[in-house]
Amino acid sequence: MTLAENANRPNYQQVVDQLYQTSDFDFVGIALQSAQPPHQITWQYVAGNQSEQFRNIVLRSGIGIAGLVVRTGKPFWKNALRATSYSDALYTPIAASEPLTAAAAIPILATPFRLVVGVLLVGYRSTQTVSEATVSRLSRYLATF
């Protein structure tokens, strides 16, 4: 990443911390794609985590909620995450390591080509649910940075 690219990049830790502190989400995280080959996508900024396991998770395009967002470039949400198993297409390692019951994620897009460079994911550990309204709220929030 060049100095100019880094200067235009939002302060993602501030994004995560502010969203966590001003909302009722139990977990907030941002996974970003590495600028270096093989361009792995890893969780780099989190708040509300219960362990450090997130540091070992590498997202795979199309697998889990965050992986679907990376592949499609579209927001996604799912409730009843504890009902998914490792063999399930929507198994989400971050939800398993952070015992999330519901999660929503939106893509982080780089301009001018609107390429997916990361994912903003939020989740609950309780009986609260996520919906299209949740991803809409996240999109509005991310647009302010």
PDB file of C-alpha atoms in Angstrom:
ATOM      1  CA  MET A   1       0.000   0.000   0.000  1.00  0.00           C
ATOM      2  CA  THR A   2       1.385   3.381  -0.936  1.00  0.00           C
ATOM      3  CA  LEU A   3       1.520   6.340   1.417  1.00  0.00           C
ATOM      4  CA  ALA A   4      -1.220   8.094  -0.599  1.00  0.00           C
ATOM      5  CA  GLU A   5      -3.499   5.049  -0.388  1.00  0.00           C
ATOM      6  CA  ASN A   6      -2.901   4.799   3.350  1.00  0.00           C
ATOM      7  CA  ALA A   7      -3.692   8.500   3.821  1.00  0.00           C
ATOM      8  CA  ASN A   8      -7.105   8.042   2.162  1.00  0.00           C
ATOM      9  CA  ARG A   9      -7.914   4.929   4.193  1.00  0.00           C
ATOM     10  CA  PRO A  10     -10.348   5.361   7.103  1.00  0.00           C
ATOM     11  CA  ASN A  11      -9.167   4.701  10.638  1.00  0.00           C
ATOM     12  CA  TYR A  12     -10.764   1.265  10.861  1.00  0.00           C
ATOM     13  CA  GLN A  13     -10.066   0.827  14.553  1.00  0.00           C
ATOM     14  CA  GLN A  14     -11.973   4.068  15.170  1.00  0.00           C
ATOM     15  CA  VAL A  15     -14.839   2.771  12.988  1.00  0.00           C
ATOM     16  CA  VAL A  16     -15.009  -0.461  14.997  1.00  0.00           C
ATOM     17  CA  ASP A  17     -14.657   1.167  18.414  1.00  0.00           C
ATOM     18  CA  GLN A  18     -17.227   3.876  17.748  1.00  0.00           C
ATOM     19  CA  LEU A  19     -19.780   1.451  16.329  1.00  0.00           C
ATOM     20  CA  TYR A  20     -19.273  -0.913  19.270  1.00  0.00           C
ATOM     21  CA  GLN A  21     -19.605   1.872  21.845  1.00  0.00           C
ATOM     22  CA  THR A  22     -22.653   3.539  20.283  1.00  0.00           C
ATOM     23  CA  SER A  23     -24.662   0.423  19.423  1.00  0.00           C
ATOM     24  CA  ASP A  24     -25.960  -2.671  21.151  1.00  0.00           C
ATOM     25  CA  PHE A  25     -23.825  -5.119  19.133  1.00  0.00           C
ATOM     26  CA  ASP A  26     -21.849  -7.629  21.177  1.00  0.00           C
ATOM     27  CA  PHE A  27     -19.140  -7.940  18.528  1.00  0.00           C
ATOM     28  CA  VAL A  28     -17.889  -5.636  15.768  1.00  0.00           C
ATOM     29  CA  GLY A  29     -15.086  -6.568  13.398  1.00  0.00           C
ATOM     30  CA  ILE A  30     -13.433  -5.564  10.162  1.00  0.00           C
ATOM     31  CA  ALA A  31     -11.598  -8.026   7.951  1.00  0.00           C
ATOM     32  CA  LEU A  32      -9.377  -6.577   5.234  1.00  0.00           C
ATOM     33  CA  GLN A  33      -7.655  -8.030   2.212  1.00  0.00           C
ATOM     34  CA  SER A  34      -3.870  -7.987   2.272  1.00  0.00           C
ATOM     35  CA  ALA A  35      -2.184  -5.873  -0.388  1.00  0.00           C
ATOM     36  CA  GLN A  36       0.450  -8.618  -0.731  1.00  0.00           C
ATOM     37  CA  PRO A  37      -0.132 -11.905  -2.593  1.00  0.00           C
ATOM     38  CA  PRO A  38      -1.963 -14.210  -1.924  1.00  0.00           C
ATOM     39  CA  HIS A  39      -4.250 -11.344  -0.812  1.00  0.00           C
ATOM     40  CA  GLN A  40      -5.636 -13.149   2.221  1.00  0.00           C
ATOM     41  CA  ILE A  41      -8.545 -11.597   4.065  1.00  0.00           C
ATOM     42  CA  THR A  42      -8.130 -11.608   7.841  1.00  0.00           C
ATOM     43  CA  TRP A  43      -9.863 -10.025  10.832  1.00  0.00           C
ATOM     44  CA  GLN A  44      -7.699  -7.046  11.730  1.00  0.00           C
ATOM     45  CA  TYR A  45      -9.886  -4.723  13.796  1.00  0.00           C
ATOM     46  CA  VAL A  46     -12.351  -5.961  16.412  1.00  0.00           C
ATOM     47  CA  ALA A  47     -14.204  -4.825  19.508  1.00  0.00           C
ATOM     48  CA  GLY A  48     -16.177  -6.947  21.944  1.00  0.00           C
ATOM     49  CA  ASN A  49     -14.130 -10.063  21.281  1.00  0.00           C
ATOM     50  CA  GLN A  50     -14.024 -12.766  23.960  1.00  0.00           C
ATOM     51  CA  SER A  51     -10.816 -14.390  22.742  1.00  0.00           C
ATOM     52  CA  GLU A  52      -7.921 -13.859  20.355  1.00  0.00           C
ATOM     53  CA  GLN A  53      -8.936 -16.746  18.042  1.00  0.00           C
ATOM     54  CA  PHE A  54     -10.145 -14.277  15.399  1.00  0.00           C
ATOM     55  CA  ARG A  55      -6.488 -13.551  14.589  1.00  0.00           C
ATOM     56  CA  ASN A  56      -6.088 -17.067  13.138  1.00  0.00           C
ATOM     57  CA  ILE A  57      -9.122 -16.936  10.832  1.00  0.00           C
ATOM     58  CA  VAL A  58      -8.528 -16.474   7.103  1.00  0.00           C
ATOM     59  CA  LEU A  59     -11.701 -15.750   5.150  1.00  0.00           C
ATOM     60  CA  ARG A  60     -12.436 -17.788   2.067  1.00  0.00           C
ATOM     61  CA  SER A  61     -14.470 -16.304  -0.733  1.00  0.00           C
ATOM     62  CA  GLY A  62     -17.978 -17.720  -0.717  1.00  0.00           C
ATOM     63  CA  ILE A  63     -17.724 -19.494   2.646  1.00  0.00           C
ATOM     64  CA  GLY A  64     -19.605 -18.150   5.655  1.00  0.00           C
ATOM     65  CA  ILE A  65     -21.272 -14.774   5.963  1.00  0.00           C
ATOM     66  CA  ALA A  66     -18.122 -12.704   5.477  1.00  0.00           C
ATOM     67  CA  GLY A  67     -16.969 -14.945   2.614  1.00  0.00           C
ATOM     68  CA  LEU A  68     -20.287 -14.491   0.822  1.00  0.00           C
ATOM     69  CA  VAL A  69     -19.987 -10.726   1.191  1.00  0.00           C
ATOM     70  CA  VAL A  70     -16.452 -10.835  -0.255  1.00  0.00           C
ATOM     71  CA  ARG A  71     -17.566 -12.954  -3.215  1.00  0.00           C
ATOM     72  CA  THR A  72     -20.808 -11.173  -4.051  1.00  0.00           C
ATOM     73  CA  GLY A  73     -20.071  -7.629  -2.890  1.00  0.00           C
ATOM     74  CA  LYS A  74     -23.531  -7.559  -1.314  1.00  0.00           C
ATOM     75  CA  PRO A  75     -24.602  -7.321   2.336  1.00  0.00           C
ATOM     76  CA  PHE A  76     -25.725 -10.490   4.084  1.00  0.00           C
ATOM     77  CA  TRP A  77     -27.185 -11.415   7.460  1.00  0.00           C
ATOM     78  CA  LYS A  78     -28.164 -14.575   9.276  1.00  0.00           C
ATOM     79  CA  ASN A  79     -29.883 -15.441  12.530  1.00  0.00           C
ATOM     80  CA  ALA A  80     -29.726 -18.796  14.368  1.00  0.00           C
ATOM     81  CA  LEU A  81     -25.998 -19.154  13.717  1.00  0.00           C
ATOM     82  CA  ARG A  82     -25.605 -21.765  16.425  1.00  0.00           C
ATOM     83  CA  ALA A  83     -27.695 -24.126  14.301  1.00  0.00           C
ATOM     84  CA  THR A  84     -24.986 -24.219  11.603  1.00  0.00           C
ATOM     85  CA  SER A  85     -22.321 -26.902  11.648  1.00  0.00           C
ATOM     86  CA  TYR A  86     -18.812 -27.041  10.200  1.00  0.00           C
ATOM     87  CA  SER A  87     -20.124 -28.779   7.060  1.00  0.00           C
ATOM     88  CA  ASP A  88     -22.812 -26.123   6.510  1.00  0.00           C
ATOM     89  CA  ALA A  89     -22.232 -23.614   3.675  1.00  0.00           C
ATOM     90  CA  LEU A  90     -23.025 -20.789   6.084  1.00  0.00           C
ATOM     91  CA  TYR A  91     -20.711 -22.001   8.838  1.00  0.00           C
ATOM     92  CA  THR A  92     -18.928 -18.880  10.033  1.00  0.00           C
ATOM     93  CA  PRO A  93     -15.657 -19.355  11.922  1.00  0.00           C
ATOM     94  CA  ILE A  94     -15.890 -15.910  13.529  1.00  0.00           C
ATOM     95  CA  ALA A  95     -19.369 -16.760  14.861  1.00  0.00           C
ATOM     96  CA  ALA A  96     -18.085 -20.031  16.280  1.00  0.00           C
ATOM     97  CA  SER A  97     -15.037 -18.477  17.948  1.00  0.00           C
ATOM     98  CA  GLU A  98     -17.009 -15.520  19.334  1.00  0.00           C
ATOM     99  CA  PRO A  99     -20.254 -17.495  20.155  1.00  0.00           C
ATOM    100  CA  LEU A 100     -22.465 -15.276  17.998  1.00  0.00           C
ATOM    101  CA  THR A 101     -26.124 -16.152  17.547  1.00  0.00           C
ATOM    102  CA  ALA A 102     -26.779 -13.617  14.765  1.00  0.00           C
ATOM    103  CA  ALA A 103     -24.528 -11.608  12.457  1.00  0.00           C
ATOM    104  CA  ALA A 104     -24.741  -9.090   9.638  1.00  0.00           C
ATOM    105  CA  ALA A 105     -21.990  -8.030   7.265  1.00  0.00           C
ATOM    106  CA  ILE A 106     -21.477  -5.441   4.565  1.00  0.00           C
ATOM    107  CA  PRO A 107     -18.686  -5.057   2.032  1.00  0.00           C
ATOM    108  CA  ILE A 108     -16.009  -2.410   2.322  1.00  0.00           C
ATOM    109  CA  LEU A 109     -15.453  -1.116  -1.179  1.00  0.00           C
ATOM    110  CA  ALA A 110     -12.408   0.630  -2.633  1.00  0.00           C
ATOM    111  CA  THR A 111     -12.995   3.453  -5.056  1.00  0.00           C
ATOM    112  CA  PRO A 112     -12.994   4.181  -7.937  1.00  0.00           C
ATOM    113  CA  PHE A 113     -13.639   0.605  -9.115  1.00  0.00           C
ATOM    114  CA  ARG A 114     -15.787  -0.448  -6.144  1.00  0.00           C
ATOM    115  CA  LEU A 115     -13.713  -3.557  -5.471  1.00  0.00           C
ATOM    116  CA  VAL A 116     -14.398  -5.435  -2.243  1.00  0.00           C
ATOM    117  CA  VAL A 117     -11.359  -4.933  -0.005  1.00  0.00           C
ATOM    118  CA  GLY A 118     -12.919  -5.993   3.265  1.00  0.00           C
ATOM    119  CA  VAL A 119     -15.965  -6.744   5.374  1.00  0.00           C
ATOM    120  CA  LEU A 120     -17.617  -5.018   8.324  1.00  0.00           C
ATOM    121  CA  LEU A 121     -19.359  -7.627  10.485  1.00  0.00           C
ATOM    122  CA  VAL A 122     -21.467  -7.139  13.594  1.00  0.00           C
ATOM    123  CA  GLY A 123     -23.075  -9.741  15.788  1.00  0.00           C
ATOM    124  CA  TYR A 124     -25.047 -10.648  18.877  1.00  0.00           C
ATOM    125  CA  ARG A 125     -24.466 -13.368  21.444  1.00  0.00           C
ATOM    126  CA  SER A 126     -28.022 -13.187  22.803  1.00  0.00           C
ATOM    127  CA  THR A 127     -31.504 -13.632  21.363  1.00  0.00           C
ATOM    128  CA  GLN A 128     -31.394 -10.385  19.378  1.00  0.00           C
ATOM    129  CA  THR A 129     -31.730 -10.708  15.622  1.00  0.00           C
ATOM    130  CA  VAL A 130     -30.359  -8.995  12.541  1.00  0.00           C
ATOM    131  CA  SER A 131     -32.253  -7.989   9.405  1.00  0.00           C
ATOM    132  CA  GLU A 132     -32.124  -5.908   6.269  1.00  0.00           C
ATOM    133  CA  ALA A 133     -32.557  -2.862   8.528  1.00  0.00           C
ATOM    134  CA  THR A 134     -29.334  -3.838  10.308  1.00  0.00           C
ATOM    135  CA  VAL A 135     -27.296  -3.899   7.097  1.00  0.00           C
ATOM    136  CA  SER A 136     -28.897  -0.643   5.972  1.00  0.00           C
ATOM    137  CA  ARG A 137     -27.847   0.955   9.262  1.00  0.00           C
ATOM    138  CA  LEU A 138     -24.307  -0.406   8.849  1.00  0.00           C
ATOM    139  CA  SER A 139     -24.060   0.944   5.306  1.00  0.00           C
ATOM    140  CA  ARG A 140     -25.127   4.412   6.452  1.00  0.00           C
ATOM    141  CA  TYR A 141     -22.674   4.260   9.320  1.00  0.00           C
ATOM    142  CA  LEU A 142     -19.730   3.189   7.133  1.00  0.00           C
ATOM    143  CA  ALA A 143     -20.531   5.960   4.632  1.00  0.00           C
ATOM    144  CA  THR A 144     -19.773   8.560   7.320  1.00  0.00           C
ATOM    145  CA  PHE A 145     -16.100   7.547   7.412  1.00  0.00           C
TER     146      PHE A 145
END
